[in-house]
XYZ file of C-alpha atoms in Angstrom:
709
model
C -15.812 -50.541 3.343
C -12.559 -52.479 3.537
C -12.488 -51.991 7.281
C -15.972 -53.548 7.502
C -14.914 -56.460 5.303
C -11.870 -56.952 7.473
C -14.016 -56.911 10.623
C -16.471 -59.390 9.110
C -13.646 -61.699 8.179
C -12.324 -61.570 11.718
C -15.744 -62.461 13.157
C -16.326 -65.527 10.927
C -15.980 -68.768 12.993
C -12.901 -70.824 12.192
C -15.090 -73.715 11.055
C -16.350 -71.578 8.191
C -12.938 -71.771 6.544
C -12.901 -75.533 6.461
C -13.119 -75.638 2.696
C -11.445 -72.246 2.034
C -7.891 -71.319 1.357
C -6.870 -70.038 4.768
C -3.528 -68.735 3.501
C -5.261 -66.588 0.879
C -7.539 -65.144 3.549
C -4.567 -64.247 5.726
C -2.899 -62.392 2.835
C -6.151 -60.500 2.235
C -6.462 -59.512 5.888
C -2.855 -58.338 5.923
C -3.455 -56.300 2.759
C -6.422 -54.532 4.364
C -4.333 -53.666 7.431
C -1.524 -52.295 5.264
C -3.970 -50.144 3.286
C -5.391 -48.736 6.492
C -1.870 -47.719 7.489
C -1.292 -46.063 4.105
C 1.229 -48.642 2.840
C -0.472 -49.268 -0.502
C 2.480 -50.830 -2.344
C 2.910 -53.617 0.211
C -0.865 -54.056 0.361
C -0.877 -54.649 -3.406
C 1.788 -57.320 -2.972
C -0.382 -59.063 -0.379
C -3.400 -58.927 -2.723
C -1.294 -60.477 -5.469
C -0.175 -63.213 -3.077
C -3.809 -63.886 -2.131
C -4.814 -64.048 -5.830
C -2.007 -66.507 -6.536
C -3.580 -68.808 -3.951
C -7.174 -68.099 -5.046
C -6.978 -67.126 -8.764
C -10.740 -67.350 -9.362
C -11.711 -64.747 -6.743
C -13.087 -61.739 -8.622
C -13.385 -59.955 -5.287
C -9.630 -60.197 -4.653
C -8.836 -59.073 -8.205
C -11.144 -56.063 -7.817
C -9.341 -55.053 -4.603
C -5.997 -55.472 -6.354
C -7.065 -53.189 -9.233
C -8.003 -50.414 -6.813
C -4.786 -50.846 -4.819
C -2.685 -50.792 -7.994
C -4.382 -47.564 -9.116
C -3.751 -45.951 -5.753
C -0.118 -47.086 -5.783
C 0.417 -45.728 -9.301
C 1.159 -49.198 -10.672
C -0.804 -48.739 -13.883
C 0.630 -51.761 -15.705
C -0.423 -54.028 -12.845
C -3.805 -52.285 -12.708
C -4.570 -52.819 -16.419
C -3.545 -56.492 -16.223
C -5.739 -57.062 -13.198
C -8.684 -55.128 -14.695
C -8.629 -57.273 -17.828
C -8.382 -60.397 -15.698
C -11.439 -59.234 -13.721
C -13.452 -58.984 -16.943
C -12.325 -62.499 -17.912
C -13.583 -63.753 -14.555
C -16.913 -61.871 -14.795
C -17.638 -60.763 -18.406
C -21.106 -59.408 -17.518
C -19.947 -57.232 -14.605
C -20.657 -53.559 -15.285
C -18.500 -52.703 -12.260
C -15.546 -54.511 -13.829
C -15.966 -52.352 -16.976
C -16.066 -49.229 -14.785
C -12.801 -50.268 -13.130
C -11.215 -50.894 -16.543
C -12.344 -47.429 -17.655
C -10.813 -45.840 -14.559
C -7.515 -47.608 -15.229
C -7.473 -46.550 -18.899
C -8.288 -42.973 -17.851
C -5.398 -43.015 -15.387
C -3.106 -44.261 -18.162
C -4.191 -41.371 -20.413
C -6.019 -43.656 -22.837
C -9.187 -41.574 -23.210
C -10.720 -43.615 -26.093
C -10.119 -46.827 -24.145
C -11.666 -45.343 -21.015
C -14.676 -44.075 -22.985
C -15.218 -47.498 -24.551
C -15.063 -49.209 -21.157
C -17.523 -46.780 -19.550
C -19.937 -47.081 -22.482
C -19.722 -50.880 -22.257
C -20.587 -50.614 -18.557
C -23.708 -48.623 -19.482
C -24.694 -51.207 -22.065
C -24.527 -53.868 -19.386
C -26.454 -51.663 -16.943
C -28.163 -48.641 -18.568
C -28.992 -47.199 -15.130
C -25.408 -47.437 -13.867
C -25.029 -43.880 -12.551
C -21.297 -44.106 -11.776
C -20.588 -44.793 -15.444
C -22.727 -41.792 -16.433
C -20.741 -39.566 -14.083
C -17.418 -40.938 -15.296
C -18.358 -40.413 -18.949
C -19.563 -36.895 -18.202
C -16.278 -36.008 -16.528
C -14.132 -37.794 -19.126
C -15.739 -36.187 -22.174
C -16.009 -32.640 -20.832
C -12.927 -31.515 -22.758
C -13.398 -33.053 -26.215
C -17.163 -33.678 -26.367
C -18.902 -31.192 -24.057
C -22.382 -31.857 -25.457
C -22.088 -35.608 -24.853
C -20.615 -34.934 -21.434
C -23.508 -32.645 -20.544
C -26.027 -35.355 -21.557
C -24.359 -37.994 -19.375
C -24.095 -35.624 -16.422
C -27.727 -34.556 -16.699
C -28.762 -38.221 -16.827
C -26.746 -38.777 -13.677
C -28.470 -35.817 -11.984
C -31.868 -37.216 -12.871
C -31.091 -40.636 -11.447
C -29.081 -39.545 -8.380
C -30.275 -36.115 -7.237
C -29.244 -36.746 -3.635
C -25.625 -37.635 -4.574
C -25.217 -35.236 -7.478
C -22.534 -32.919 -6.062
C -19.764 -34.196 -8.317
C -22.021 -34.028 -11.387
C -22.968 -30.445 -10.593
C -19.282 -29.633 -10.288
C -18.474 -31.213 -13.654
C -21.392 -29.385 -15.291
C -20.138 -26.156 -13.760
C -16.740 -26.746 -15.350
C -18.436 -27.226 -18.724
C -20.452 -24.034 -18.358
C -17.414 -22.069 -17.231
C -15.380 -23.287 -20.173
C -18.086 -22.078 -22.551
C -18.341 -18.700 -20.814
C -21.716 -19.212 -19.116
C -20.584 -18.080 -15.688
C -24.053 -17.641 -14.209
C -24.952 -21.248 -15.092
C -21.614 -22.424 -13.714
C -22.303 -20.585 -10.453
C -25.767 -22.164 -10.251
C -24.290 -25.679 -10.514
C -21.515 -24.914 -8.032
C -23.996 -23.589 -5.505
C -25.994 -26.784 -5.921
C -22.833 -28.855 -5.395
C -22.019 -26.948 -2.213
C -25.589 -27.258 -0.981
C -25.419 -31.044 -1.392
C -21.975 -31.251 0.220
C -20.944 -28.186 2.262
C -17.462 -29.680 2.645
C -16.839 -29.847 -1.108
C -13.747 -27.632 -0.978
C -12.979 -27.768 -4.695
C -16.498 -26.649 -5.565
C -16.344 -23.827 -2.995
C -12.952 -22.661 -4.229
C -14.159 -22.633 -7.816
C -17.363 -20.838 -6.814
C -15.362 -18.177 -4.963
C -13.065 -17.726 -7.964
C -16.040 -17.266 -10.291
C -17.508 -14.669 -7.940
C -14.180 -12.851 -8.089
C -14.237 -13.037 -11.885
C -17.674 -11.392 -11.801
C -16.373 -8.704 -9.384
C -18.743 -9.924 -6.663
C -16.193 -9.526 -3.899
C -18.593 -10.008 -1.006
C -19.908 -13.316 -2.343
C -16.366 -14.543 -3.033
C -15.283 -13.553 0.445
C -18.244 -15.428 1.925
C -17.204 -18.660 0.203
C -13.551 -18.281 1.170
C -14.543 -17.674 4.792
C -16.768 -20.784 4.680
C -13.765 -22.813 3.547
C -11.617 -21.198 6.225
C -14.099 -22.227 8.918
C -13.445 -25.840 7.874
C -9.720 -25.439 7.165
C -8.426 -22.793 9.570
C -4.750 -23.697 9.091
C -4.805 -23.051 5.341
C -2.085 -20.393 5.064
C -2.519 -19.717 1.346
C -6.257 -19.211 1.845
C -5.731 -16.814 4.754
C -3.316 -14.800 2.646
C -5.804 -14.575 -0.200
C -8.600 -13.515 2.143
C -6.240 -10.894 3.548
C -5.595 -9.584 0.043
C -9.343 -9.309 -0.585
C -9.840 -7.361 2.640
C -6.957 -5.083 1.641
C -8.519 -4.394 -1.759
C -11.790 -3.604 0.040
C -9.958 -1.058 2.176
C -10.404 -3.015 5.416
C -6.774 -2.881 6.494
C -7.369 -4.180 10.025
C -9.197 -7.294 8.801
C -6.445 -7.860 6.228
C -3.740 -7.574 8.881
C -5.586 -10.058 11.100
C -5.600 -12.680 8.330
C -1.922 -12.131 7.530
C -1.026 -12.398 11.224
C -2.928 -15.704 11.489
C -1.096 -16.971 8.401
C 2.239 -15.914 9.859
C 1.414 -17.563 13.183
C 0.920 -20.859 11.342
C 3.988 -20.348 9.120
C 6.292 -17.654 10.589
C 8.455 -17.342 7.471
C 5.631 -17.520 4.916
C 6.739 -15.128 2.142
C 3.278 -13.828 1.273
C 2.239 -13.090 4.855
C 5.591 -11.487 5.678
C 5.481 -9.289 2.580
C 1.943 -8.100 3.196
C 2.575 -7.327 6.851
C 5.633 -5.359 5.767
C 3.579 -3.443 3.185
C 0.942 -2.614 5.798
C 3.653 -1.333 8.140
C 5.077 0.714 5.265
C 1.688 2.304 4.667
C 1.532 3.272 8.347
C 4.924 4.892 7.974
C 6.417 2.403 10.457
C 9.475 1.334 8.485
C 11.096 -0.288 11.510
C 8.151 -2.680 11.756
C 8.313 -3.233 7.980
C 11.939 -4.306 8.364
C 11.001 -6.718 11.149
C 8.237 -8.356 9.127
C 10.143 -8.691 5.864
C 13.276 -9.995 7.567
C 11.315 -13.135 8.587
C 10.518 -14.115 4.992
C 11.852 -17.434 3.747
C 11.995 -15.935 0.250
C 14.801 -13.498 1.112
C 17.407 -16.117 0.328
C 15.960 -16.663 -3.143
C 14.645 -13.293 -4.367
C 16.902 -10.349 -5.133
C 13.904 -8.013 -5.414
C 12.923 -8.788 -1.828
C 16.391 -7.798 -0.649
C 16.001 -4.505 -2.507
C 12.734 -3.888 -0.674
C 14.348 -4.712 2.671
C 17.170 -2.271 1.974
C 14.598 0.396 1.102
C 12.806 -0.132 4.408
C 16.095 0.073 6.303
C 16.970 3.302 4.509
C 13.598 4.829 5.355
C 14.109 3.753 8.976
C 17.402 5.733 9.022
C 19.430 2.529 9.217
C 21.542 3.255 6.167
C 24.549 1.133 7.102
C 22.320 -1.910 7.582
C 20.640 -1.193 4.248
C 24.010 -1.142 2.515
C 25.025 -4.360 4.295
C 21.895 -6.081 2.931
C 22.721 -4.848 -0.568
C 26.356 -5.942 -0.260
C 25.256 -9.466 0.670
C 22.738 -9.475 -2.185
C 25.381 -8.235 -4.645
C 27.676 -11.039 -3.557
C 24.899 -13.592 -4.120
C 23.608 -12.090 -7.372
C 26.656 -10.377 -8.913
C 24.987 -10.054 -12.326
C 21.870 -8.322 -11.030
C 22.252 -4.727 -12.198
C 19.416 -3.434 -10.029
C 21.111 -4.695 -6.874
C 24.414 -3.186 -8.008
C 22.722 0.130 -8.852
C 21.055 0.543 -5.475
C 24.235 -0.538 -3.708
C 26.081 2.230 -5.562
C 23.429 4.714 -4.411
C 23.924 3.440 -0.867
C 27.672 3.986 -1.078
C 26.997 7.506 -2.350
C 24.704 8.186 0.620
C 27.458 6.933 2.941
C 29.861 9.372 1.247
C 31.960 6.485 -0.048
C 32.278 8.035 -3.490
C 35.098 5.722 -4.576
C 33.014 2.567 -4.199
C 29.966 4.259 -5.702
C 31.907 5.417 -8.756
C 33.501 1.998 -9.286
C 30.158 0.239 -9.086
C 28.409 2.656 -11.456
C 31.258 2.184 -13.952
C 31.018 -1.599 -13.613
C 27.293 -1.488 -14.359
C 27.779 0.757 -17.385
C 30.517 -1.487 -18.734
C 28.048 -4.348 -19.096
C 25.017 -2.141 -19.771
C 26.041 1.131 -21.440
C 22.368 2.064 -21.902
C 21.474 1.845 -18.183
C 20.051 5.343 -18.021
C 19.744 5.804 -14.257
C 23.238 4.471 -13.562
C 24.785 6.957 -15.996
C 22.653 9.803 -14.644
C 23.685 9.060 -11.059
C 27.344 8.724 -12.045
C 27.162 12.153 -13.681
C 25.441 13.575 -10.603
C 28.120 12.011 -8.381
C 30.831 13.737 -10.397
C 28.963 17.060 -10.314
C 28.489 16.959 -6.526
C 32.243 16.434 -6.169
C 33.071 19.314 -8.551
C 34.402 16.976 -11.235
C 32.475 18.900 -13.841
C 34.406 17.645 -16.870
C 33.598 14.049 -15.912
C 29.981 14.966 -15.162
C 29.637 16.763 -18.487
C 31.022 13.726 -20.328
C 28.494 11.350 -18.771
C 25.519 13.657 -19.308
C 26.482 14.270 -22.932
C 26.640 10.507 -23.531
C 23.232 10.194 -21.907
C 21.772 13.013 -24.008
C 23.212 11.441 -27.169
C 21.487 8.185 -26.198
C 18.245 9.931 -25.180
C 17.889 13.326 -26.862
C 14.544 13.949 -25.134
C 15.703 13.176 -21.599
C 14.506 16.436 -20.052
C 15.980 15.670 -16.642
C 19.461 15.093 -18.085
C 19.210 18.224 -20.243
C 18.211 20.306 -17.238
C 20.821 18.812 -14.916
C 23.702 19.523 -17.271
C 22.314 22.930 -18.238
C 21.850 24.014 -14.619
C 25.265 22.649 -13.556
C 26.973 24.749 -16.213
C 24.788 27.785 -15.506
C 25.362 27.751 -11.763
C 29.114 27.825 -12.369
C 28.861 30.515 -15.053
C 30.202 28.167 -17.747
C 29.161 27.905 -21.410
C 26.110 30.025 -20.632
C 24.575 30.232 -24.148
C 24.874 26.448 -24.629
C 23.634 25.834 -21.083
C 20.575 27.986 -21.805
C 19.937 25.982 -24.967
C 20.020 22.733 -22.964
C 17.600 24.106 -20.373
C 15.256 25.451 -23.050
C 15.131 21.978 -24.590
C 14.107 20.588 -21.192
C 11.419 23.267 -20.770
C 10.078 22.572 -24.266
C 9.699 18.890 -23.375
C 8.049 19.575 -19.992
C 6.854 23.190 -19.754
C 5.035 22.628 -16.442
C 8.147 21.489 -14.587
C 8.951 24.143 -11.996
C 12.580 23.032 -11.596
C 13.234 23.492 -15.318
C 11.608 26.935 -15.188
C 13.886 27.809 -12.277
C 16.935 26.727 -14.301
C 15.845 28.946 -17.178
C 15.274 31.902 -14.856
C 18.676 31.335 -13.289
C 20.225 31.222 -16.762
C 18.674 34.622 -17.512
C 20.052 35.942 -14.228
C 23.566 34.646 -14.878
C 23.537 36.377 -18.262
C 22.377 39.672 -16.779
C 18.800 39.529 -18.074
C 17.222 40.328 -14.716
C 13.723 41.263 -15.908
C 13.423 37.990 -17.823
C 14.875 36.175 -14.819
C 12.237 37.662 -12.513
C 9.386 36.659 -14.839
C 10.647 33.094 -15.284
C 11.343 32.598 -11.580
C 7.846 33.817 -10.743
C 6.546 31.217 -13.226
C 8.601 28.601 -11.405
C 7.151 29.592 -8.027
C 3.618 29.110 -9.290
C 4.625 25.494 -9.838
C 6.925 25.115 -6.813
C 5.606 27.482 -4.134
C 7.531 25.722 -1.345
C 10.949 25.544 -3.014
C 13.568 27.469 -1.026
C 16.059 27.564 -3.918
C 13.594 29.217 -6.282
C 12.697 31.812 -3.632
C 16.395 32.547 -3.141
C 16.934 32.893 -6.888
C 13.990 35.277 -7.103
C 15.447 37.277 -4.220
C 18.730 37.578 -6.125
C 16.940 38.744 -9.284
C 14.882 41.311 -7.362
C 17.999 42.554 -5.593
C 19.660 43.072 -8.963
C 16.585 45.061 -10.040
C 16.829 47.171 -6.851
C 13.424 45.876 -5.650
C 14.707 45.553 -2.110
C 11.363 45.151 -0.387
C 10.263 42.273 -2.579
C 13.755 40.764 -2.454
C 13.576 40.838 1.349
C 10.214 39.032 1.200
C 11.657 36.389 -1.135
C 14.582 35.722 1.195
C 12.183 35.526 4.148
C 10.206 32.851 2.267
C 13.392 30.951 1.407
C 14.434 30.939 5.071
C 11.008 29.718 6.085
C 11.217 26.661 3.844
C 14.925 25.898 4.348
C 16.886 28.044 6.816
C 20.549 28.613 5.981
C 23.185 31.216 6.743
C 23.760 32.206 3.113
C 20.170 33.332 2.655
C 20.115 34.935 6.095
C 23.112 37.039 5.117
C 21.457 38.112 1.852
C 18.325 39.108 3.734
C 20.330 41.174 6.202
C 22.075 43.007 3.370
C 18.861 44.115 1.645
C 17.126 44.747 4.964
C 19.667 47.408 5.906
C 18.253 49.756 3.287
C 14.543 49.326 4.115
C 12.757 51.538 6.686
C 11.482 49.818 9.844
C 7.843 50.686 9.134
C 8.060 49.156 5.652
C 9.637 46.020 7.110
C 6.834 45.861 9.649
C 4.157 46.276 6.996
C 5.740 43.658 4.743
C 6.100 41.273 7.688
C 2.388 41.487 8.419
C 1.484 41.113 4.753
C 3.612 37.971 4.553
C 2.134 36.634 7.777
C -1.403 37.186 6.519
C -0.745 35.805 3.034
C -1.020 32.201 4.220
C -4.602 32.818 5.347
C -5.630 35.061 2.459
C -8.952 33.984 1.014
C -9.674 31.525 3.828
C -13.417 30.885 3.629
C -13.722 28.152 6.265
C -11.511 26.365 8.741
C -11.892 23.853 11.535
C -12.389 20.264 12.530
C -12.351 17.979 15.574
C -10.007 19.225 18.274
C -8.792 18.562 21.775
C -9.735 21.398 24.100
C -7.603 21.985 27.198
C -8.666 24.607 29.720
C -6.861 25.861 32.794
C -8.832 28.204 35.042
C -6.948 29.074 38.188
C -5.405 25.754 39.146
C -8.175 23.606 37.663
C -7.247 21.766 34.449
C -10.096 20.522 32.254
C -10.034 18.617 28.959
C -12.767 17.877 26.434
C -13.114 16.712 22.862
C -14.391 19.592 20.799
C -15.368 20.872 17.397
C -14.104 24.193 16.007
C -15.739 25.909 13.013
C -14.804 29.221 11.376
C -16.697 30.694 8.418
C -15.502 33.959 6.912
C -15.844 36.732 7.579
C -17.026 36.701 11.195
C -18.557 33.417 12.351
C -16.727 31.233 14.871
C -18.203 28.321 16.838
C -16.670 26.068 19.463
C -18.535 23.043 20.836
C -17.307 21.087 23.834
C -18.463 17.477 23.547
C -19.453 14.986 26.190
C -20.250 11.242 26.046
C -21.377 10.038 22.609
C -20.105 13.392 21.256
C -23.174 15.248 22.493
C -22.456 19.009 22.882
C -22.298 20.050 26.534
C -21.200 23.651 25.944
C -21.525 25.831 22.859
C -19.892 29.178 22.143
C -20.761 31.261 19.071
C -19.425 34.536 17.698
C -21.257 36.157 14.785
C -21.170 39.615 13.256
C -19.156 42.403 14.799
C -20.184 41.915 18.421
C -22.580 38.938 18.441
C -21.705 36.472 21.194
C -23.591 33.495 22.613
C -22.355 31.079 25.240
C -24.128 28.393 27.213
C -24.119 29.010 30.966
C -21.142 27.538 32.805
C -20.340 27.401 36.505
C -16.802 27.120 37.837
C -16.292 27.117 41.574
C -14.736 30.347 42.775
C -14.893 32.037 39.346
C -17.625 34.578 38.542
C -19.619 33.517 35.426
C -19.166 36.947 33.834
C -15.372 36.608 34.168
C -15.482 33.272 32.352
C -17.636 34.715 29.575
C -15.388 37.754 29.169
C -12.229 35.626 28.924
C -13.827 33.255 26.391
C -15.205 36.125 24.326
C -11.942 38.053 24.165
C -9.874 34.938 23.481
C -12.035 33.449 20.736
C -12.526 36.880 19.187
C -8.750 37.074 18.861
C -8.719 33.642 17.167
C -11.461 34.786 14.784
C -9.591 37.986 13.868
C -6.453 35.924 13.212
C -8.230 33.420 10.931
C -10.074 36.217 9.113
C -6.761 38.016 8.468
C -7.912 41.219 10.124
C -5.327 40.839 12.872
C -2.622 41.744 10.332
C -4.199 45.059 9.345
C -2.887 47.157 12.219
C -0.908 50.228 11.123
C 1.602 51.660 11.642
C 3.609 48.466 11.985
C 7.240 48.748 12.970
C 9.849 46.002 12.991
C 11.732 45.811 16.281
C 14.853 43.705 16.662
C 16.901 42.643 19.655
C 19.857 40.316 19.794
C 17.468 37.512 20.799
C 14.377 38.056 18.663
C 12.466 40.327 16.334
C 8.890 41.516 16.533
C 6.422 43.843 14.849
C 4.621 46.385 17.000
C 1.194 47.721 16.013
C -1.424 49.737 17.890
C -3.340 46.475 18.468
C -0.426 44.508 19.880
C 2.928 42.869 19.248
C 3.708 40.022 16.810
C 6.553 37.530 17.115
C 7.463 35.407 14.091
C 8.950 32.092 13.117
C 11.086 31.656 9.986
C 9.154 32.645 6.890
C 7.069 35.190 8.817
C 4.692 32.654 10.303
C 3.145 34.080 13.432
C 4.672 32.590 16.553
C 2.574 34.705 18.890
C 0.519 37.877 19.215
C -0.017 39.729 22.483
C -2.843 42.227 22.536
C -2.291 45.796 23.646
C -5.719 45.926 25.294
C -5.771 45.380 29.030
C -5.736 42.856 30.500
C -3.582 41.445 27.679
C -4.305 38.135 25.953
C -1.589 36.207 24.156
C -2.311 34.022 21.118
C 0.369 31.449 20.206
C 0.214 29.365 17.025
C 1.889 26.171 15.856
C 1.662 24.893 12.300
C 1.462 21.749 10.226
C 3.843 20.967 7.384
C 4.158 22.647 3.981
C 2.865 23.681 1.586
C -0.191 25.091 3.378
C 1.218 25.204 6.925
C -2.207 25.389 8.482
C -2.570 26.179 12.191
C -2.762 22.985 14.248
C -2.447 24.471 17.736
C -4.062 27.695 18.938
C -3.116 28.638 22.493
C -4.718 31.532 24.395
C -3.248 32.831 27.657
C -4.641 35.579 29.829
C -4.863 36.548 33.437
C -5.951 33.469 35.353
C -6.725 31.224 32.372
C -5.268 29.224 29.507
C -7.146 27.665 26.577
C -5.632 25.320 23.966
C -7.251 24.044 20.779
C -5.318 21.148 19.209
C -6.483 20.148 15.704
C -4.883 16.958 14.427
C -6.300 17.248 10.897
C -7.743 20.711 10.265
C -9.798 21.245 7.122
C -9.454 24.568 5.303
C -11.207 25.917 2.240
C -10.086 28.954 0.295
C -11.943 31.165 -2.153
C -11.178 29.949 -5.675
C -9.848 33.343 -6.707
C -7.536 33.544 -3.726
C -6.508 29.931 -4.153
C -5.467 30.618 -7.742
C -3.365 33.556 -6.564
C -1.716 31.333 -3.960
């Protein structure tokens, strides 16, 4: 409007100013130019200069009031507003301006009176209705609602602000659906009403309508694509929905606009952490502007560095953080742990002591100090710290067990050590480590039968723990159960190979016949598949026939006791070749032609190979007897009438080569504990090789067998 007034003034012929104050007009024109450039304070000064030359101009005073409000000069604004009313006592617009000034000054009663006076002068003055509705929404919501509804009735086409104010009233009184209705109306009238859209999105979130909230936020983003905070929030919503890729895209856009934005950097680091890519997590978090201000963020960065096997860098980050925040005990604690990991026990001990001097009740610091002493065979110091900790926290099961086991393992104060461990077990009877400590206490005191029972209890809770298996092997050896002891040591080696256990196994093995060792080897090898009811999943199938390599996606399915299917898949995962084994000898295979290879030779190789896989998964492959352990200086194997087994640590099958001619060799590779399921099945025979690679095999076990496992 002011630009139009300025233009009109410029276009008026010079003769028109013959009787006007030309100097006043020049000040006005200069004020308009200054306002257009954003220099409101100087514009106000020009308006005041113009008014001084033309004191009866209500138009100039009105412009000065608005400029004073915008410049934050409330004293000038109130003076000018009152002067405007003196110049034009019947002007409802002048009363509206006075009300706006009083509102800005925090004088709500004065503002209300001015707005109401404006309505008296012009009962259909919609701007006054809207102002009263907004002003009174806090202290007089019913009155406010009446004014706002009157405004809606008289100005339906320009009612966006009134709808917004009504929405705020409804929200305040808990009527969220009504608030949403008004906000939607406000947005419909003015799609660019950002405040209304933001509020609408927030209400949708409050009502758990994530999709609707996301729709509004995306609508805002389409109009404000550089809004970093909004992109971050949208990314968080996508993350909560489980759409990690969409979340990452929003965070990357936010980071592109603001490379050191703390929220975007943190979220991108968290996403990298979830992928297991700790190097990338370090890279993202290291960009954050908040690192210089937040100790907790430095702790997270050090954690990422540690997980990325960059321990020295992690400690360097913590050292810098400790220097910046010397009173932050968490930083000091994790720095002490870092020194311990770097084998710098002197610095670790000093830092733990420093923490405990200021915070004697810092449980973890005292526990780790005691553990540090114990690992360095300073048992008296360790015992002192753990006893202080137990005095402070009599029900700290972990501290009770640690001290009890440390004494037990060294054969010291055995009755008291047992009492400490029993207290830990009583607090947490399902903790396998505490059960192991109790079993070991029995063993150290010569109660081998009790030790065996307690260690077996521990293994039900910790079936993959090498230490418990070794302890059980020791107890069984003491009870002269050499065969079972040998099995226990085999299991311990499988989970954590070491020379001490290997030596124990060799000692008990010397007194066991070769056929018993062979039988026990096969029983151990088959135990991992005992009770397997189904197995399979998507796989990569690699075939080599002669010199012709082929590769297909595939699907492997085994159902106990005798059903095995393999599908080779083509485009759109449509089966192009199906092989099925069922019953004792049932075999079906789609026709296949390979140049230079007779079809019956292909079928025979596939049948014999997959039959071997089926017998392995069903556990029948391990039933061959007699089974004799054979050992050379390079390897050991078990020979049966059906073929020869070679083993990995823990008696996992490395390979089996059939005795039938021509021989077929099955090799197996495994996933991680505790199940150690087969992930690669390789078949090799005369003139062919077949590999089945399962990235994520799915196995189901009979409930009875699963309980036994």
